Amino acid sequence: MEQPNWPDRILLLLRQGRAAQAEQELHRVLHADPNDAHAHALMALALLEQHRNEEALLHAQTSVGLAPEHDFAYYLLSLTQQRLQNTEAAREAIEQALSLDPTDPNYHHTLGILRFTQGQWGAALRAAEMGLAYDPEHVDCLGLRARCLARLGRSEDAASSLSQALHYDPDDAGTHADAGWVALETGKHKEALEHFRNALRLSPTSEYARSGLVEALKARYWLYRAFLRFTVWSENLNGMARRVLFIGLYILVRFVPLLLPLYLPLVFMSWFADPLFNGLLLLNPYGRHALSDEQRRQALGFVVVLVAATAAFTVSSLAHQAWLGAIGLGLLAAIFPLMVTLRPRVPKRTQRWALAATVALILLGLLGGGLQLVAPDSQAHTGTMGLLFIIWLLFIWTTAMS
């Protein structure tokens, strides 16, 4: 028979970062009462802390099914759906939680985070301020408010909001991470690096702070820093304006070829900035440990295929072996879908299409090289290379539109 104060004990363990121990305690609670909705919700929270998102989702859904009037269950369901990149499901769950209890600032903060990740700075700011209306000292809402204000160009107000948050809780890892992101997005990468280091010192398992640290380390390179500033600026445009911008740049380059040296690096960085600079971080002992397993795999995949393609082109040029050029072309084209395949948290449908395109492009490159080698006068080589180009163009088009 569990003691009635077991939820307080579980929450204490979670606050202390002892999620595995909290999970063990909750297993005992659920063994005694498998239909305890609150225990399932807390189990979801404990599993989220251990990055076991799929298991957390099952417990959150069970909690909602057992107690549909339980707002905390919907809150946990929203967090798990958000972690799994199911944005619409996460929004529906947190709105249900707010309909049951509109006074909880944590719920407003979660809704604000969803709005922020969708580029809706104004809506995210309203959610943060609604949370602060119920709790003016809520540091997460203050941090979110600062990030929104920075994106809206109100840097002084953003700094004031962060100062408030740090005043209320100077040891809050999330606030230091928020300060790091604000500094990073306003071009202060050294200040951002210090904030992210403080956040990880206070919460070593924080994915939010770790990903920020990686971005700050990459921002030490001026090219990535410039690209990051451009990305932040372009994200302040609405979807239609961004499409007009990039289409307009393409048309402008067609009529003003002198701009090509500026346009090509922008296109290259839009596809390969992350794997390229993550690859550079692999050479740095500190940066190597900051990268996630997925980021390391993506960087290694990019470097290996790029080096292989470059070697094929170099040997083809020096030794006048055209068949190696065809193989190099296939490898170079395959880098585009390969990076999507290795990108963290890509929807499964997109990942399957990217994997199929990667395999097809590599095989077409090998086939084209083989045909060029055994029958250099054959038109089959030209047809194979044409098919390679069509698949590559189709992949680029469908990915850009998705």
Coordinates of C-alpha atoms in Angstrom, one line a residue:
M1 CA 0.0 0.0 0.0
E2 CA 1.6 3.2 -1.1
Q3 CA 1.7 6.2 1.2
P4 CA -0.6 9.1 0.2
N5 CA 2.3 11.5 -0.2
W6 CA 4.0 9.5 -2.9
P7 CA 3.5 12.2 -5.7
D8 CA 5.5 14.7 -3.6
R9 CA 8.3 12.1 -3.3
I10 CA 8.3 11.5 -7.1
L11 CA 8.3 15.2 -7.9
L12 CA 11.2 15.7 -5.5
L13 CA 13.2 12.9 -7.3
L14 CA 12.5 14.5 -10.7
R15 CA 13.6 17.9 -9.4
Q16 CA 16.8 16.4 -8.2
G17 CA 17.4 14.8 -11.6
R18 CA 16.9 11.3 -10.4
A19 CA 14.4 10.3 -13.1
A20 CA 15.5 6.6 -13.1
Q21 CA 14.8 6.3 -9.4
A22 CA 11.5 8.1 -9.9
E23 CA 10.6 5.5 -12.6
Q24 CA 11.3 2.6 -10.2
E25 CA 9.1 4.2 -7.5
L26 CA 6.3 4.7 -10.1
H27 CA 6.5 1.1 -11.2
R28 CA 5.7 0.1 -7.6
V29 CA 2.8 2.6 -7.5
L30 CA 1.4 1.3 -10.8
H31 CA 1.8 -2.3 -9.7
A32 CA -0.4 -1.5 -6.8
D33 CA -2.9 0.4 -8.9
P34 CA -2.6 0.1 -12.7
N35 CA -5.4 2.6 -13.2
D36 CA -3.8 5.5 -11.3
A37 CA -4.0 8.3 -13.9
H38 CA -1.7 10.7 -12.0
A39 CA 1.0 8.0 -11.7
H40 CA 0.9 7.4 -15.5
A41 CA 1.3 11.1 -16.1
L42 CA 4.3 11.3 -13.8
M43 CA 5.7 8.2 -15.4
A44 CA 5.5 10.0 -18.7
L45 CA 7.4 12.9 -17.2
A46 CA 10.1 10.5 -15.8
L47 CA 10.5 8.8 -19.1
L48 CA 10.7 12.2 -20.9
E49 CA 13.6 13.1 -18.6
Q50 CA 15.4 10.0 -19.8
H51 CA 14.6 10.8 -23.5
R52 CA 12.4 7.7 -23.8
N53 CA 9.8 9.5 -25.8
E54 CA 7.7 6.7 -27.3
E55 CA 7.3 5.1 -23.9
A56 CA 6.4 8.4 -22.4
L57 CA 3.7 8.9 -25.0
L58 CA 2.0 5.6 -24.1
H59 CA 1.8 6.6 -20.5
A60 CA 0.5 10.1 -21.3
Q61 CA -2.2 8.7 -23.5
T62 CA -3.1 6.1 -20.8
S63 CA -3.4 8.9 -18.3
V64 CA -5.7 10.9 -20.5
G65 CA -7.8 7.8 -21.2
L66 CA -8.2 7.1 -17.5
A67 CA -8.9 10.7 -16.4
P68 CA -10.0 12.9 -19.3
E69 CA -10.8 15.7 -16.8
H70 CA -7.2 15.7 -15.6
D71 CA -5.5 18.8 -17.1
F72 CA -2.0 17.7 -16.1
A73 CA -2.4 14.5 -18.2
Y74 CA -3.0 16.7 -21.3
Y75 CA 0.0 18.8 -20.4
L76 CA 2.2 15.7 -20.4
L77 CA 0.7 14.5 -23.6
S78 CA 1.5 17.8 -25.2
L79 CA 5.1 17.6 -24.0
T80 CA 5.6 14.1 -25.4
Q81 CA 4.0 15.0 -28.7
Q82 CA 6.2 18.1 -28.9
R83 CA 9.3 16.0 -28.3
L84 CA 8.2 13.6 -31.1
Q85 CA 7.7 16.6 -33.5
N86 CA 4.0 16.0 -33.7
T87 CA 3.2 19.8 -33.5
E88 CA -0.5 19.7 -34.3
A89 CA -1.2 16.9 -31.7
A90 CA 0.9 18.8 -29.1
R91 CA -1.1 22.0 -29.8
E92 CA -4.5 20.2 -29.4
A93 CA -3.4 18.6 -26.1
I94 CA -2.1 21.8 -24.5
E95 CA -5.2 23.7 -25.6
Q96 CA -7.3 21.0 -23.9
A97 CA -5.2 21.4 -20.8
L98 CA -5.8 25.2 -20.9
S99 CA -9.5 24.7 -21.3
L100 CA -9.5 22.7 -18.1
D101 CA -7.2 25.0 -16.2
P102 CA -6.5 28.4 -17.9
T103 CA -4.6 29.7 -14.8
D104 CA -1.5 27.4 -15.0
P105 CA 1.5 29.4 -16.4
N106 CA 3.3 26.2 -17.4
Y107 CA 0.5 25.4 -19.9
H108 CA 0.7 28.9 -21.4
H109 CA 4.5 28.5 -21.6
T110 CA 4.1 25.2 -23.5
L111 CA 1.6 26.8 -26.0
G112 CA 4.0 29.7 -26.4
I113 CA 6.9 27.3 -27.2
L114 CA 4.8 25.6 -29.9
R115 CA 4.0 29.0 -31.4
F116 CA 7.6 30.1 -31.2
T117 CA 8.9 27.0 -33.1
Q118 CA 6.3 27.7 -35.8
G119 CA 7.7 31.2 -36.2
Q120 CA 4.6 32.9 -34.7
W121 CA 6.6 35.4 -32.5
G122 CA 3.5 37.6 -31.7
A123 CA 1.3 34.6 -30.7
A124 CA 4.2 33.1 -28.6
L125 CA 4.7 36.5 -26.9
R126 CA 1.0 36.7 -26.0
A127 CA 1.1 33.2 -24.6
A128 CA 4.1 34.1 -22.4
E129 CA 2.5 37.3 -21.2
M130 CA -0.7 35.4 -20.4
G131 CA 1.3 33.0 -18.2
L132 CA 3.0 36.0 -16.5
A133 CA -0.4 37.4 -15.8
Y134 CA -1.0 34.4 -13.5
D135 CA 2.6 34.3 -12.2
P136 CA 4.7 37.4 -12.7
E137 CA 7.8 35.5 -11.5
H138 CA 7.5 32.5 -13.8
V139 CA 11.0 32.2 -15.1
D140 CA 10.2 30.0 -18.1
C141 CA 7.6 32.5 -19.4
L142 CA 10.0 35.4 -18.8
G143 CA 12.7 33.6 -20.8
L144 CA 10.2 32.8 -23.6
R145 CA 9.1 36.4 -23.5
A146 CA 12.7 37.5 -24.0
R147 CA 13.2 35.3 -27.0
C148 CA 10.0 36.6 -28.6
L149 CA 11.0 40.2 -28.0
A150 CA 14.4 39.6 -29.4
R151 CA 12.9 38.1 -32.6
L152 CA 10.6 41.1 -32.8
G153 CA 13.5 43.5 -32.7
R154 CA 12.9 44.7 -29.1
S155 CA 16.4 43.8 -27.7
E156 CA 16.2 46.2 -24.7
D157 CA 12.9 44.7 -23.5
A158 CA 14.3 41.2 -24.1
A159 CA 17.4 42.0 -21.9
S160 CA 15.0 43.4 -19.2
S161 CA 12.9 40.2 -19.2
L162 CA 16.0 38.0 -18.9
S163 CA 17.3 40.2 -16.0
Q164 CA 14.0 39.6 -14.2
A165 CA 14.2 35.9 -14.7
L166 CA 17.8 35.7 -13.5
H167 CA 16.9 37.9 -10.5
Y168 CA 14.1 35.5 -9.5
D169 CA 16.1 32.4 -10.1
P170 CA 19.8 32.9 -10.9
D171 CA 20.4 29.1 -11.0
D172 CA 17.7 28.2 -13.5
A173 CA 19.3 26.3 -16.4
G174 CA 16.4 27.2 -18.7
T175 CA 16.9 30.9 -18.2
H176 CA 20.6 30.7 -18.9
A177 CA 19.8 28.7 -22.1
D178 CA 17.2 31.3 -23.1
A179 CA 19.8 34.1 -22.6
G180 CA 22.2 32.1 -24.7
W181 CA 19.8 31.8 -27.6
V182 CA 18.9 35.5 -27.4
A183 CA 22.7 36.4 -27.4
L184 CA 23.3 34.0 -30.3
E185 CA 20.5 35.3 -32.4
T186 CA 21.7 38.9 -31.9
G187 CA 25.3 38.1 -33.0
K188 CA 26.9 37.8 -29.5
H189 CA 28.3 34.3 -29.9
K190 CA 30.9 34.6 -27.1
E191 CA 28.2 35.7 -24.6
A192 CA 26.0 32.9 -25.8
L193 CA 28.7 30.3 -25.3
E194 CA 29.1 31.4 -21.7
H195 CA 25.3 31.2 -21.0
F196 CA 25.0 27.7 -22.5
R197 CA 28.0 26.5 -20.5
N198 CA 26.3 27.8 -17.3
A199 CA 23.0 26.1 -18.3
L200 CA 24.8 22.8 -18.9
R201 CA 26.6 23.1 -15.6
L202 CA 23.3 23.5 -13.8
S203 CA 21.5 20.9 -15.9
P204 CA 24.0 18.6 -17.7
T205 CA 21.2 16.6 -19.6
S206 CA 19.4 19.7 -21.0
E207 CA 19.0 19.1 -24.8
Y208 CA 17.9 22.7 -25.2
A209 CA 21.2 24.0 -23.8
R210 CA 23.3 21.4 -25.6
S211 CA 21.9 22.2 -29.0
G212 CA 22.5 25.9 -28.2
L213 CA 26.1 25.2 -27.2
V214 CA 26.6 23.4 -30.5
E215 CA 25.3 26.5 -32.4
A216 CA 27.4 28.8 -30.4
L217 CA 30.5 26.7 -31.1
K218 CA 29.8 26.8 -34.8
A219 CA 29.2 30.6 -34.6
R220 CA 32.9 31.1 -33.9
Y221 CA 33.4 30.7 -37.6
W222 CA 32.5 34.0 -39.3
L223 CA 30.8 32.3 -42.3
Y224 CA 28.4 30.3 -40.1
R225 CA 27.8 33.4 -38.0
A226 CA 26.8 35.4 -41.1
F227 CA 24.6 32.6 -42.3
L228 CA 22.9 32.3 -38.8
R229 CA 22.1 36.1 -38.9
F230 CA 20.6 35.7 -42.3
T231 CA 18.6 32.7 -41.2
V232 CA 17.2 34.6 -38.1
W233 CA 16.4 37.6 -40.3
S234 CA 14.6 35.5 -43.0
E235 CA 12.6 33.6 -40.3
N236 CA 11.0 36.9 -39.3
L237 CA 9.4 36.9 -42.7
N238 CA 6.2 35.1 -43.3
G239 CA 6.1 31.9 -45.4
M240 CA 5.0 33.7 -48.6
A241 CA 7.6 36.5 -48.2
R242 CA 10.4 33.9 -47.7
R243 CA 9.4 32.1 -50.9
V244 CA 9.3 35.4 -52.8
L245 CA 12.7 36.2 -51.4
F246 CA 14.4 33.0 -52.5
I247 CA 12.7 32.9 -55.9
G248 CA 13.6 36.6 -56.4
L249 CA 17.2 35.9 -55.6
Y250 CA 17.3 33.1 -58.1
I251 CA 15.8 35.3 -60.9
L252 CA 18.1 38.2 -60.0
V253 CA 21.2 36.0 -60.3
R254 CA 20.0 34.8 -63.7
F255 CA 20.0 38.5 -64.9
V256 CA 23.0 39.6 -62.9
P257 CA 25.6 36.8 -63.1
L258 CA 28.0 38.9 -61.0
L259 CA 26.0 38.0 -58.0
L260 CA 26.6 34.3 -58.5
P261 CA 29.6 34.1 -56.1
L262 CA 27.3 35.4 -53.4
Y263 CA 24.3 33.3 -54.3
L264 CA 26.0 29.9 -54.6
P265 CA 27.4 29.9 -51.0
L266 CA 24.0 30.8 -49.7
V267 CA 22.4 27.8 -51.5
F268 CA 25.3 25.6 -50.3
M269 CA 24.9 26.8 -46.7
S270 CA 21.1 26.4 -46.7
W271 CA 21.7 22.6 -47.4
F272 CA 25.0 21.8 -45.8
A273 CA 25.8 24.4 -43.1
D274 CA 25.0 22.0 -40.2
P275 CA 26.9 18.8 -41.4
L276 CA 29.8 20.9 -42.7
F277 CA 30.4 22.8 -39.4
N278 CA 29.4 19.8 -37.3
G279 CA 32.2 18.1 -39.2
L280 CA 34.6 20.8 -38.1
L281 CA 33.5 20.4 -34.5
L282 CA 34.5 16.7 -34.8
L283 CA 38.1 18.0 -34.9
N284 CA 37.6 19.9 -31.6
P285 CA 37.5 17.6 -28.4
Y286 CA 35.0 19.9 -26.7
G287 CA 32.8 20.3 -29.8
R288 CA 32.9 16.6 -30.5
H289 CA 31.4 15.8 -27.1
A290 CA 28.8 18.5 -27.5
L291 CA 27.4 16.9 -30.7
S292 CA 24.6 14.4 -30.4
D293 CA 25.0 10.9 -31.9
E294 CA 22.7 11.9 -34.8
Q295 CA 24.8 15.0 -35.5
R296 CA 28.0 13.0 -35.5
R297 CA 26.5 10.5 -37.9
Q298 CA 25.3 13.2 -40.2
A299 CA 28.7 15.0 -40.2
L300 CA 30.6 11.8 -40.8
G301 CA 28.3 10.8 -43.6
F302 CA 28.7 14.2 -45.3
V303 CA 32.5 14.2 -44.9
V304 CA 32.9 10.6 -46.3
V305 CA 30.6 11.1 -49.3
L306 CA 32.1 14.6 -50.1
V307 CA 35.6 13.3 -49.9
A308 CA 34.8 10.3 -52.1
A309 CA 33.1 12.6 -54.7
T310 CA 36.0 15.0 -54.7
A311 CA 38.5 12.2 -55.1
A312 CA 36.5 10.8 -58.0
F313 CA 36.4 14.2 -59.8
T314 CA 40.1 14.9 -59.1
V315 CA 41.2 11.5 -60.5
S316 CA 38.8 11.8 -63.4
S317 CA 40.3 15.2 -64.3
L318 CA 44.0 14.3 -63.8
A319 CA 43.9 10.9 -65.4
H320 CA 41.2 11.7 -68.0
Q321 CA 38.9 8.9 -66.8
A322 CA 35.4 10.1 -67.7
W323 CA 33.8 7.1 -66.0
L324 CA 35.1 8.3 -62.6
G325 CA 33.5 11.7 -63.3
A326 CA 30.1 10.0 -63.6
I327 CA 30.5 8.2 -60.3
G328 CA 31.6 11.4 -58.7
L329 CA 28.5 13.1 -60.0
G330 CA 26.3 10.4 -58.6
L331 CA 28.0 10.7 -55.2
L332 CA 27.7 14.5 -55.2
A333 CA 24.0 14.4 -56.1
A334 CA 23.4 11.8 -53.4
I335 CA 24.7 14.2 -50.7
F336 CA 21.5 16.1 -50.8
P337 CA 19.1 13.3 -49.9
L338 CA 21.7 11.6 -47.7
M339 CA 21.7 14.7 -45.4
V340 CA 17.9 14.6 -45.1
T341 CA 18.1 10.9 -44.3
L342 CA 20.6 11.5 -41.5
R343 CA 19.0 14.7 -40.2
P344 CA 17.6 14.3 -36.6
R345 CA 13.8 13.9 -36.1
V346 CA 12.9 13.8 -39.8
P347 CA 9.3 12.5 -40.5
K348 CA 9.4 8.9 -41.5
R349 CA 7.8 9.5 -44.9
T350 CA 10.4 12.1 -45.8
Q351 CA 13.2 9.9 -44.5
R352 CA 12.0 6.9 -46.7
W353 CA 11.9 9.2 -49.8
A354 CA 15.3 10.6 -49.0
L355 CA 16.8 7.1 -48.5
A356 CA 15.3 5.9 -51.8
A357 CA 16.7 8.9 -53.6
T358 CA 20.1 8.4 -52.1
V359 CA 20.3 4.8 -53.2
A360 CA 19.0 5.6 -56.6
L361 CA 21.5 8.4 -57.2
I362 CA 24.5 6.4 -56.1
L363 CA 23.4 3.4 -58.3
L364 CA 22.8 5.6 -61.3
G365 CA 26.3 7.2 -60.8
L366 CA 27.8 3.7 -60.7
L367 CA 25.8 2.6 -63.7
G368 CA 26.7 5.7 -65.7
G369 CA 30.4 5.1 -64.8
G370 CA 30.2 1.5 -65.8
L371 CA 28.6 2.3 -69.1
Q372 CA 31.1 5.0 -69.9
L373 CA 33.9 2.5 -69.1
V374 CA 32.7 -0.4 -71.2
A375 CA 31.0 1.5 -74.0
P376 CA 32.3 5.1 -74.2
D377 CA 30.4 5.8 -77.5
S378 CA 27.1 4.6 -76.2
Q379 CA 24.1 6.9 -75.7
A380 CA 23.1 4.9 -72.7
H381 CA 25.5 6.8 -70.5
T382 CA 23.9 10.1 -71.5
G383 CA 20.4 8.7 -70.7
T384 CA 21.5 7.4 -67.3
M385 CA 23.0 10.8 -66.4
G386 CA 19.8 12.5 -67.5
L387 CA 17.7 10.2 -65.3
L388 CA 20.1 11.0 -62.4
F389 CA 19.5 14.7 -63.0
I390 CA 15.7 14.3 -63.1
I391 CA 15.6 12.3 -59.8
W392 CA 18.0 14.9 -58.2
L393 CA 15.8 17.8 -59.4
L394 CA 12.6 16.0 -58.3
F395 CA 14.0 15.4 -54.8
I396 CA 15.2 19.1 -54.4
W397 CA 11.8 20.4 -55.6
T398 CA 9.7 18.1 -53.4
T399 CA 11.9 18.7 -50.3
A400 CA 11.8 22.5 -50.8
M401 CA 8.0 22.5 -51.1
S402 CA 7.4 20.3 -48.1

